[in-house]
CSV table of C-alpha atoms and ligand atoms in Angstrom, one decimal:
chain,number,residue,atom,x,y,z
U,1,MET,CA,142.4,52.9,44.0
U,2,VAL,CA,140.2,54.1,41.3
U,3,SER,CA,138.8,51.1,39.5
U,4,SER,CA,138.6,51.0,35.8
U,5,ALA,CA,134.8,51.4,36.0
U,6,THR,CA,135.2,54.7,37.9
U,7,ILE,CA,135.0,57.8,35.9
U,8,ILE,CA,138.1,60.0,36.5
U,9,PRO,CA,137.3,63.5,37.9
U,10,SER,CA,137.9,65.6,34.7
U,11,GLU,CA,135.6,63.4,32.8
U,12,VAL,CA,133.0,63.6,35.5
U,13,HIS,CA,133.0,67.4,35.2
U,14,PHE,CA,132.8,67.1,31.5
U,15,LEU,CA,130.0,64.6,31.6
U,16,THR,CA,128.2,66.3,34.4
U,17,ASN,CA,128.2,69.5,32.6
U,18,LEU,CA,126.6,67.8,29.8
U,19,GLY,CA,124.0,66.3,32.1
U,20,MET,CA,125.5,63.1,33.5
U,21,PRO,CA,123.3,60.0,33.5
U,22,MET,CA,121.9,59.3,37.0
U,23,GLN,CA,123.2,55.9,37.0
U,24,SER,CA,126.7,57.2,36.8
U,25,LEU,CA,126.6,59.5,39.9
U,26,ASP,CA,124.9,56.7,41.7
U,27,GLN,CA,127.8,54.4,40.8
U,28,GLN,CA,130.3,57.0,41.8
U,29,ILE,CA,128.8,57.2,45.3
U,30,LYS,CA,128.9,53.5,45.6
U,31,ASP,CA,132.5,53.3,44.4
U,32,LEU,CA,133.6,56.2,46.6
U,33,LYS,CA,132.1,54.5,49.6
U,34,LYS,CA,133.7,51.2,48.8
U,35,ASN,CA,137.2,52.7,48.2
U,36,PHE,CA,136.9,54.9,51.3
U,37,LEU,CA,136.1,51.9,53.4
U,38,SER,CA,138.9,49.7,52.0
U,39,GLN,CA,141.5,52.5,52.4
U,40,LEU,CA,140.3,53.2,55.9
U,41,ASP,CA,140.6,49.5,56.7
U,42,LYS,CA,144.2,49.4,55.6
U,43,ALA,CA,145.2,52.6,57.4
U,44,ASP,CA,147.5,51.8,60.4
U,45,SER,CA,148.9,55.2,61.3
U,46,GLN,CA,147.7,58.7,62.1
U,47,ASP,CA,149.5,59.9,58.9
U,48,ALA,CA,147.7,57.4,56.7
U,49,LEU,CA,144.4,58.5,58.3
U,50,GLU,CA,145.2,62.2,57.7
U,51,GLU,CA,145.8,61.4,54.0
U,52,ILE,CA,142.4,59.7,53.7
U,53,ARG,CA,140.8,62.6,55.4
U,54,ILE,CA,142.2,65.0,52.9
U,55,THR,CA,141.5,62.8,50.0
U,56,TYR,CA,137.8,62.2,50.9
U,57,LEU,CA,136.6,64.6,53.5
U,58,GLY,CA,138.9,67.6,52.7
U,59,ARG,CA,137.7,70.9,51.2
U,60,LYS,CA,138.9,69.8,47.8
U,61,GLY,CA,138.3,66.1,48.5
U,62,LYS,CA,136.3,63.6,46.6
U,63,ILE,CA,133.1,64.2,48.5
U,64,ALA,CA,133.3,67.9,48.0
U,65,ASP,CA,133.9,67.1,44.4
U,66,LEU,CA,130.7,65.2,44.1
U,67,MET,CA,128.9,68.0,45.9
U,68,ASP,CA,130.2,70.4,43.3
U,69,GLN,CA,128.8,68.2,40.5
U,70,LEU,CA,125.4,68.4,42.2
U,71,LYS,CA,125.2,72.1,41.5
U,72,ASN,CA,125.1,71.6,37.8
U,73,LEU,CA,122.4,68.9,37.8
U,74,PRO,CA,118.8,69.4,36.9
U,75,LEU,CA,116.5,69.9,39.9
U,76,GLU,CA,115.0,66.4,39.6
U,77,GLU,CA,118.4,64.8,40.1
U,78,LYS,CA,119.5,67.3,42.8
U,79,LYS,CA,116.5,66.1,44.8
U,80,GLU,CA,117.5,62.5,44.3
U,81,PHE,CA,121.3,62.8,44.8
U,82,GLY,CA,121.4,65.7,47.4
U,83,PRO,CA,120.2,63.6,50.3
U,84,GLN,CA,122.3,60.6,49.1
U,85,LEU,CA,125.4,62.7,49.1
U,86,ASN,CA,124.7,64.2,52.5
U,87,GLU,CA,124.2,60.7,53.8
U,88,LEU,CA,127.5,59.6,52.2
U,89,LYS,CA,129.3,62.5,53.8
U,90,LYS,CA,127.8,61.8,57.2
U,91,PHE,CA,128.6,58.1,56.9
U,92,CYS,CA,132.2,58.8,55.9
U,93,GLU,CA,132.7,61.3,58.8
U,94,ILE,CA,131.3,59.0,61.4
U,95,THR,CA,133.2,55.9,60.1
U,96,PHE,CA,136.4,58.0,59.9
U,97,GLU,CA,136.0,59.2,63.6
U,98,GLU,CA,135.4,55.7,64.7
U,99,LYS,CA,138.6,54.4,63.0
U,100,LYS,CA,140.5,57.4,64.4
U,101,GLU,CA,139.4,56.5,67.9
U,102,HIS,CA,140.2,52.9,67.4
U,103,LEU,CA,143.7,53.6,66.1
U,104,ASN,CA,144.3,56.0,69.0
U,105,HIS,CA,143.2,53.4,71.5
U,106,HIS,CA,145.4,50.8,69.8
U,107,ARG,CA,148.4,53.2,70.0
U,108,LEU,CA,147.8,53.9,73.7
U,109,ARG,CA,147.6,50.1,74.3
U,110,GLN,CA,150.9,49.6,72.5
U,111,GLU,CA,152.6,52.3,74.5
U,112,GLN,CA,151.2,50.9,77.7
U,113,ARG,CA,152.5,47.4,76.7
U,114,LYS,CA,155.9,48.9,76.1
U,115,LYS,CA,155.9,50.5,79.5
U,116,GLU,CA,154.8,47.3,81.1
U,117,PHE,CA,157.4,45.2,79.4
U,118,PHE,CA,159.1,43.1,82.1
U,119,ASP,CA,162.5,41.8,81.5
U,120,VAL,CA,162.8,38.6,83.5
U,121,THR,CA,166.5,38.4,82.7
U,122,ALA,CA,167.3,41.8,84.2
U,123,SER,CA,169.4,41.8,87.3
U,124,LEU,CA,167.7,43.1,90.5
U,125,PRO,CA,168.5,46.4,91.9
U,126,ASN,CA,170.0,46.0,95.4
U,127,MET,CA,166.8,46.2,97.4
U,128,PRO,CA,166.8,45.7,101.1
U,129,GLN,CA,164.5,42.8,102.1
U,130,GLY,CA,162.1,43.3,104.9
U,131,SER,CA,161.2,40.7,107.5
U,132,LEU,CA,158.4,40.0,110.0
U,133,HIS,CA,158.6,41.7,113.4
U,134,PRO,CA,160.0,39.4,116.0
U,135,LEU,CA,156.7,39.5,118.0
U,136,THR,CA,154.8,38.5,114.8
U,137,GLN,CA,157.2,35.7,114.1
U,138,LEU,CA,156.9,34.3,117.6
U,139,GLN,CA,153.1,34.8,117.7
U,140,GLN,CA,152.8,32.8,114.4
U,141,GLU,CA,155.1,30.1,115.8
U,142,ILE,CA,153.0,29.9,119.0
U,143,ASN,CA,149.7,29.9,117.0
U,144,ASP,CA,151.0,27.0,114.9
U,145,ILE,CA,151.9,24.9,118.0
U,146,PHE,CA,148.4,25.4,119.5
U,147,ILE,CA,146.7,24.7,116.3
U,148,SER,CA,148.6,21.5,116.0
U,149,MET,CA,147.2,20.6,119.4
U,150,GLY,CA,143.6,21.2,118.4
U,151,PHE,CA,143.1,24.8,119.6
U,152,GLU,CA,141.4,27.5,117.5
U,153,ILE,CA,142.9,31.0,117.3
U,154,ALA,CA,140.5,33.7,118.6
U,155,GLN,CA,140.5,37.5,118.8
U,156,GLY,CA,138.8,40.0,121.0
U,157,PRO,CA,138.6,43.8,121.0
U,158,GLU,CA,141.4,45.9,122.6
U,159,VAL,CA,138.8,48.5,123.7
U,160,GLU,CA,136.7,46.8,126.3
U,161,ASN,CA,134.1,47.5,128.9
U,162,GLU,CA,134.4,47.0,132.7
U,163,ARG,CA,132.1,44.0,132.5
U,164,ASN,CA,134.3,41.9,130.2
U,165,ASN,CA,137.6,43.0,131.6
U,166,PHE,CA,136.7,42.7,135.3
U,167,GLU,CA,133.2,41.8,136.4
U,168,ALA,CA,132.6,38.7,134.3
U,169,LEU,CA,136.0,37.5,135.3
U,170,ASN,CA,134.9,37.5,139.0
U,171,ILE,CA,136.7,40.8,139.8
U,172,ALA,CA,133.9,42.8,141.5
U,173,LYS,CA,134.1,46.6,141.5
U,174,ASP,CA,135.4,46.8,145.0
U,175,HIS,CA,137.6,43.8,144.7
U,176,PRO,CA,141.2,44.5,145.8
U,177,ALA,CA,142.5,42.4,142.8
U,178,ARG,CA,141.6,45.4,140.5
U,179,ASP,CA,144.8,46.9,141.8
U,180,MET,CA,146.7,44.2,140.0
U,181,TRP,CA,145.8,45.8,136.7
U,182,ASP,CA,146.4,49.5,136.5
U,183,THR,CA,143.8,50.5,134.0
U,184,LEU,CA,143.8,53.0,131.2
U,185,TRP,CA,140.3,54.3,131.1
U,186,LEU,CA,138.9,55.8,127.9
U,187,ASP,CA,136.0,57.9,129.3
U,188,ASN,CA,134.9,59.6,132.4
U,189,THR,CA,132.0,57.3,133.0
U,190,LYS,CA,134.6,54.6,133.8
U,191,ASN,CA,133.1,52.1,131.5
U,192,LEU,CA,135.3,52.0,128.4
U,193,LEU,CA,138.9,51.0,128.9
U,194,LEU,CA,141.9,49.5,127.1
U,195,ARG,CA,141.9,45.8,128.1
U,196,THR,CA,144.4,45.1,130.8
U,197,HIS,CA,144.7,41.4,129.9
U,198,THR,CA,143.6,39.0,127.2
U,199,SER,CA,141.4,37.2,129.7
U,200,SER,CA,138.5,39.3,128.5
U,201,VAL,CA,138.6,37.2,125.3
U,202,GLN,CA,137.6,34.2,127.5
U,203,ILE,CA,134.3,35.9,128.2
U,204,HIS,CA,133.5,36.7,124.5
U,205,GLN,CA,134.4,33.2,123.5
U,206,MET,CA,132.4,31.4,126.2
U,207,GLU,CA,129.3,33.6,125.7
U,208,GLU,CA,129.4,33.1,122.0
U,209,LYS,CA,130.5,29.5,121.6
U,210,LYS,CA,129.6,27.9,125.0
U,211,ALA,CA,131.2,24.5,125.7
U,212,PRO,CA,133.2,22.5,124.7
U,213,LEU,CA,135.8,25.1,123.7
U,214,ALA,CA,139.5,25.2,123.0
U,215,ILE,CA,140.9,28.6,122.0
U,216,VAL,CA,144.1,30.6,122.1
U,217,ALA,CA,143.9,34.3,121.9
U,218,PRO,CA,147.0,36.4,121.2
U,219,GLY,CA,146.7,40.2,121.4
U,220,ARG,CA,147.8,43.5,122.8
U,221,CYS,CA,147.1,44.7,126.3
U,222,TYR,CA,147.6,48.0,128.0
U,223,ARG,CA,148.4,49.1,131.5
U,224,HIS,CA,148.9,52.4,133.2
U,225,GLU,CA,152.5,51.8,133.9
U,226,ALA,CA,155.8,53.8,134.0
U,227,THR,CA,158.0,52.4,131.3
U,228,ASP,CA,161.5,51.0,131.9
U,229,ALA,CA,163.5,48.2,130.3
U,230,THR,CA,161.1,45.5,131.4
U,231,HIS,CA,157.8,47.3,131.7
U,232,ASP,CA,155.7,49.0,129.1
U,233,PHE,CA,152.2,50.5,128.8
U,234,MET,CA,151.5,48.2,125.9
U,235,PHE,CA,152.5,44.6,125.6
U,236,SER,CA,151.2,41.3,124.1
U,237,GLN,CA,149.7,38.3,125.9
U,238,VAL,CA,148.6,34.9,124.7
U,239,GLU,CA,145.4,33.6,126.5
U,240,GLY,CA,144.4,30.0,126.4
U,241,LEU,CA,141.1,28.5,127.4
U,242,PHE,CA,139.9,24.9,127.3
U,243,VAL,CA,136.4,24.0,128.5
U,244,ASP,CA,135.0,20.4,128.4
U,245,HIS,CA,133.7,17.7,130.7
U,246,ASN,CA,136.1,16.7,133.5
U,247,VAL,CA,138.9,19.1,132.7
U,248,SER,CA,141.6,19.0,135.4
U,249,LEU,CA,144.9,20.6,136.4
U,250,SER,CA,146.7,17.6,134.8
U,251,ASN,CA,145.2,18.5,131.4
U,252,LEU,CA,146.5,22.1,131.9
U,253,LEU,CA,150.0,20.9,132.9
U,254,ALA,CA,150.2,18.4,130.1
U,255,THR,CA,149.2,21.1,127.6
U,256,MET,CA,151.8,23.5,128.9
U,257,ARG,CA,154.5,20.9,128.9
U,258,GLU,CA,153.8,19.9,125.3
U,259,PHE,CA,153.6,23.5,124.2
U,260,MET,CA,157.0,24.3,125.8
U,261,ARG,CA,158.6,21.2,124.4
U,262,LYS,CA,157.6,22.3,120.9
U,263,LEU,CA,158.5,25.9,121.4
U,264,PHE,CA,162.0,25.3,122.8
U,265,ALA,CA,162.8,22.8,120.1
U,266,GLN,CA,162.3,19.4,121.8
U,267,LYS,CA,164.4,20.4,124.8
U,268,GLN,CA,162.9,18.6,127.8
U,269,LEU,CA,162.6,21.5,130.2
U,270,ASN,CA,161.4,21.0,133.7
U,271,MET,CA,158.3,22.9,134.8
U,272,ARG,CA,157.6,24.1,138.3
U,273,VAL,CA,154.2,25.0,139.7
U,274,ARG,CA,153.6,27.6,142.4
U,275,PRO,CA,150.2,28.4,144.0
U,276,SER,CA,149.0,31.9,143.0
U,277,TYR,CA,145.9,34.0,142.9
U,278,PHE,CA,143.8,35.3,140.1
U,279,PRO,CA,140.1,35.8,140.8
U,280,PHE,CA,138.9,34.1,137.6
U,281,VAL,CA,140.6,30.8,138.3
U,282,GLU,CA,140.4,28.3,141.2
U,283,PRO,CA,142.9,27.0,142.1
U,284,GLY,CA,145.3,29.6,140.6
U,285,ILE,CA,148.8,28.7,139.8
U,286,GLU,CA,151.9,30.2,138.2
U,287,ILE,CA,154.1,28.0,136.0
U,288,ASP,CA,157.9,28.4,135.8
U,289,ILE,CA,160.2,26.7,133.4
U,290,GLU,CA,163.7,25.7,133.7
U,291,CYS,CA,165.9,28.4,132.1
U,292,PRO,CA,166.4,27.2,128.5
U,293,PHE,CA,169.5,29.4,128.2
U,294,CYS,CA,171.8,28.1,130.8
U,295,ASN,CA,172.7,25.2,133.1
U,296,HIS,CA,173.6,26.9,136.3
U,297,GLY,CA,172.1,30.4,136.1
U,298,CYS,CA,172.6,33.3,133.8
U,299,SER,CA,171.5,36.9,133.5
U,300,VAL,CA,168.2,35.9,131.7
U,301,CYS,CA,167.0,33.9,134.7
U,302,LYS,CA,168.7,36.2,137.1
U,303,TYR,CA,170.7,33.3,138.3
U,304,THR,CA,167.7,31.5,139.7
U,305,GLU,CA,167.6,28.8,136.9
U,306,TRP,CA,163.9,29.3,136.6
U,307,ILE,CA,161.8,31.6,134.4
U,308,GLU,CA,158.2,32.6,135.2
U,309,MET,CA,156.1,31.5,132.3
U,310,CYS,CA,152.5,32.1,132.9
U,311,GLY,CA,149.5,32.5,135.2
U,312,ALA,CA,147.0,29.8,135.0
U,313,GLY,CA,144.3,27.7,136.8
U,314,LEU,CA,141.0,26.1,136.5
U,315,VAL,CA,138.2,28.4,135.3
U,316,HIS,CA,136.3,29.7,138.3
U,317,PRO,CA,132.7,28.3,138.5
U,318,ASN,CA,131.4,31.9,138.8
U,319,VAL,CA,133.0,32.7,135.4
U,320,LEU,CA,131.5,29.7,133.8
U,321,ASP,CA,128.1,30.5,135.2
U,322,PHE,CA,128.3,34.2,134.2
U,323,CYS,CA,128.9,33.0,130.6
U,324,GLY,CA,125.9,30.6,130.7
U,325,ILE,CA,127.9,27.4,131.0
U,326,ASN,CA,126.8,25.1,133.7
U,327,HIS,CA,129.7,24.6,136.1
U,328,GLN,CA,128.3,21.3,137.4
U,329,GLU,CA,128.5,19.9,133.9
U,330,TYR,CA,131.7,21.6,132.6
U,331,SER,CA,135.0,22.6,133.9
U,332,GLY,CA,138.0,24.2,132.2
U,333,PHE,CA,141.5,25.5,132.4
U,334,ALA,CA,142.9,28.9,131.4
U,335,PHE,CA,146.4,30.3,131.1
U,336,GLY,CA,147.9,33.6,130.1
U,337,PHE,CA,151.4,34.4,129.4
U,338,GLY,CA,153.3,37.5,128.1
U,339,LEU,CA,154.2,37.1,124.5
U,340,THR,CA,156.4,40.2,124.7
U,341,ARG,CA,158.3,38.7,127.7
U,342,LEU,CA,158.7,35.4,125.9
U,343,ALA,CA,160.1,37.2,122.7
U,344,MET,CA,162.6,39.1,124.9
U,345,LEU,CA,163.7,35.8,126.4
U,346,LYS,CA,163.9,33.9,123.1
U,347,TYR,CA,165.7,36.6,121.2
U,348,SER,CA,167.7,38.0,124.2
U,349,ILE,CA,166.2,41.5,123.7
U,350,PRO,CA,167.4,43.6,126.7
U,351,ASP,CA,164.9,46.4,126.5
U,352,ILE,CA,161.1,46.0,125.9
U,353,ARG,CA,160.9,49.5,124.3
U,354,LEU,CA,163.0,48.3,121.4
U,355,LEU,CA,160.0,46.2,120.3
U,356,HIS,CA,158.0,49.3,119.2
U,357,ALA,CA,160.8,51.8,118.5
U,358,ASN,CA,160.7,51.1,114.8
U,359,ASN,CA,164.5,51.1,114.7
U,360,VAL,CA,165.4,49.5,111.4
U,361,GLU,CA,168.9,48.5,112.6
U,362,PHE,CA,167.3,46.6,115.5
U,363,LEU,CA,164.6,45.0,113.3
U,364,LYS,CA,167.0,43.9,110.6
U,365,GLN,CA,168.4,41.3,113.0
U,366,PHE,CA,165.3,39.1,112.8
Z,401,LIG,N1,145.2,37.5,133.0
Z,401,LIG,C1,146.3,37.2,133.9
Z,401,LIG,C2,147.3,38.3,133.8
Z,401,LIG,O1,147.2,39.2,133.1
Z,401,LIG,C3,146.9,35.9,133.5
Z,401,LIG,C4,146.0,34.7,133.6
Z,401,LIG,C5,145.3,34.2,132.6
Z,401,LIG,C6,146.0,34.0,134.8
Z,401,LIG,C7,144.5,33.1,132.7
Z,401,LIG,C8,145.2,32.9,135.0
Z,401,LIG,C9,144.4,32.4,133.9
Z,401,LIG,O2,148.2,38.3,134.6
């Protein structure tokens, strides 16, 4: 480390005592700095660092040694070399600390890397795999079918007001049809409620987008209902709405037929239409499909060979007008079916409450 040009310590003392030439101390400072930096640069461990600290910055280290020499110098030289030595000491201390921090950081990074090491050849621990909830699976399947037919997927809030859930849908305050939807009210002013059907999304969509419009809105609904195997206070519906020029019942039926053909894997299922009543459609109908699970009656269709599919109809002119769509110019169809009911049918689920019981044994089957 000590170059041949450097004066070894004992000689330094000797020479200094005799009044060392300035040049020499100056050179020593330069050499010390050079050696210190080159050693520091090579240091790659905390031990190596500690050695450097003792050698240069220690109580009996090289810098302390030079400071000692200073004592014996004449005042002139003290004035010149004192500040230089102080600066050297400060420089070495700072550089040393920086290196120490750098090494520390490096070591932490190495440790982190070791921890993060990922063995791609390791065999997997036996981890149970999750799956999507049957309702989610079915909802995604239904969304895809309608998207393929040109519909957009829409959403609306589950907390609604009376206006969107009833009034705008042509269900006036004193209308007896309100009995059809046992409402869960959220406040005493009887304004906020949990939506009783997804038909409220029709209002949001028509007010926002006007016509023409083709949307499907899946979502949860709530009713004040005693629960049993086939009724629940919370269930999912899928709402459909199509508004354009000259929309007719034939468009509605063709859409439903195509949807069911796709959902029940190309099986040609007959559909049956019955007149029905919903205040927001005119005419109102209910659509049944031939039971996809049997030929001559089974427990799913309760031996009738038909399964109720959805409520539907042509959008009532009052509803179009309410949303600012001219009913002279536009017409539309709407339908709503129970996603929960459909999932129960499709997967032969005997009790609606299983769908939100969070029973892993049950959910594992899907
Ligand atoms: N909202 C109705 C229900 O909950 C279903 C429906 C939707 C009927 C759209 C007609 C048109 O029963």
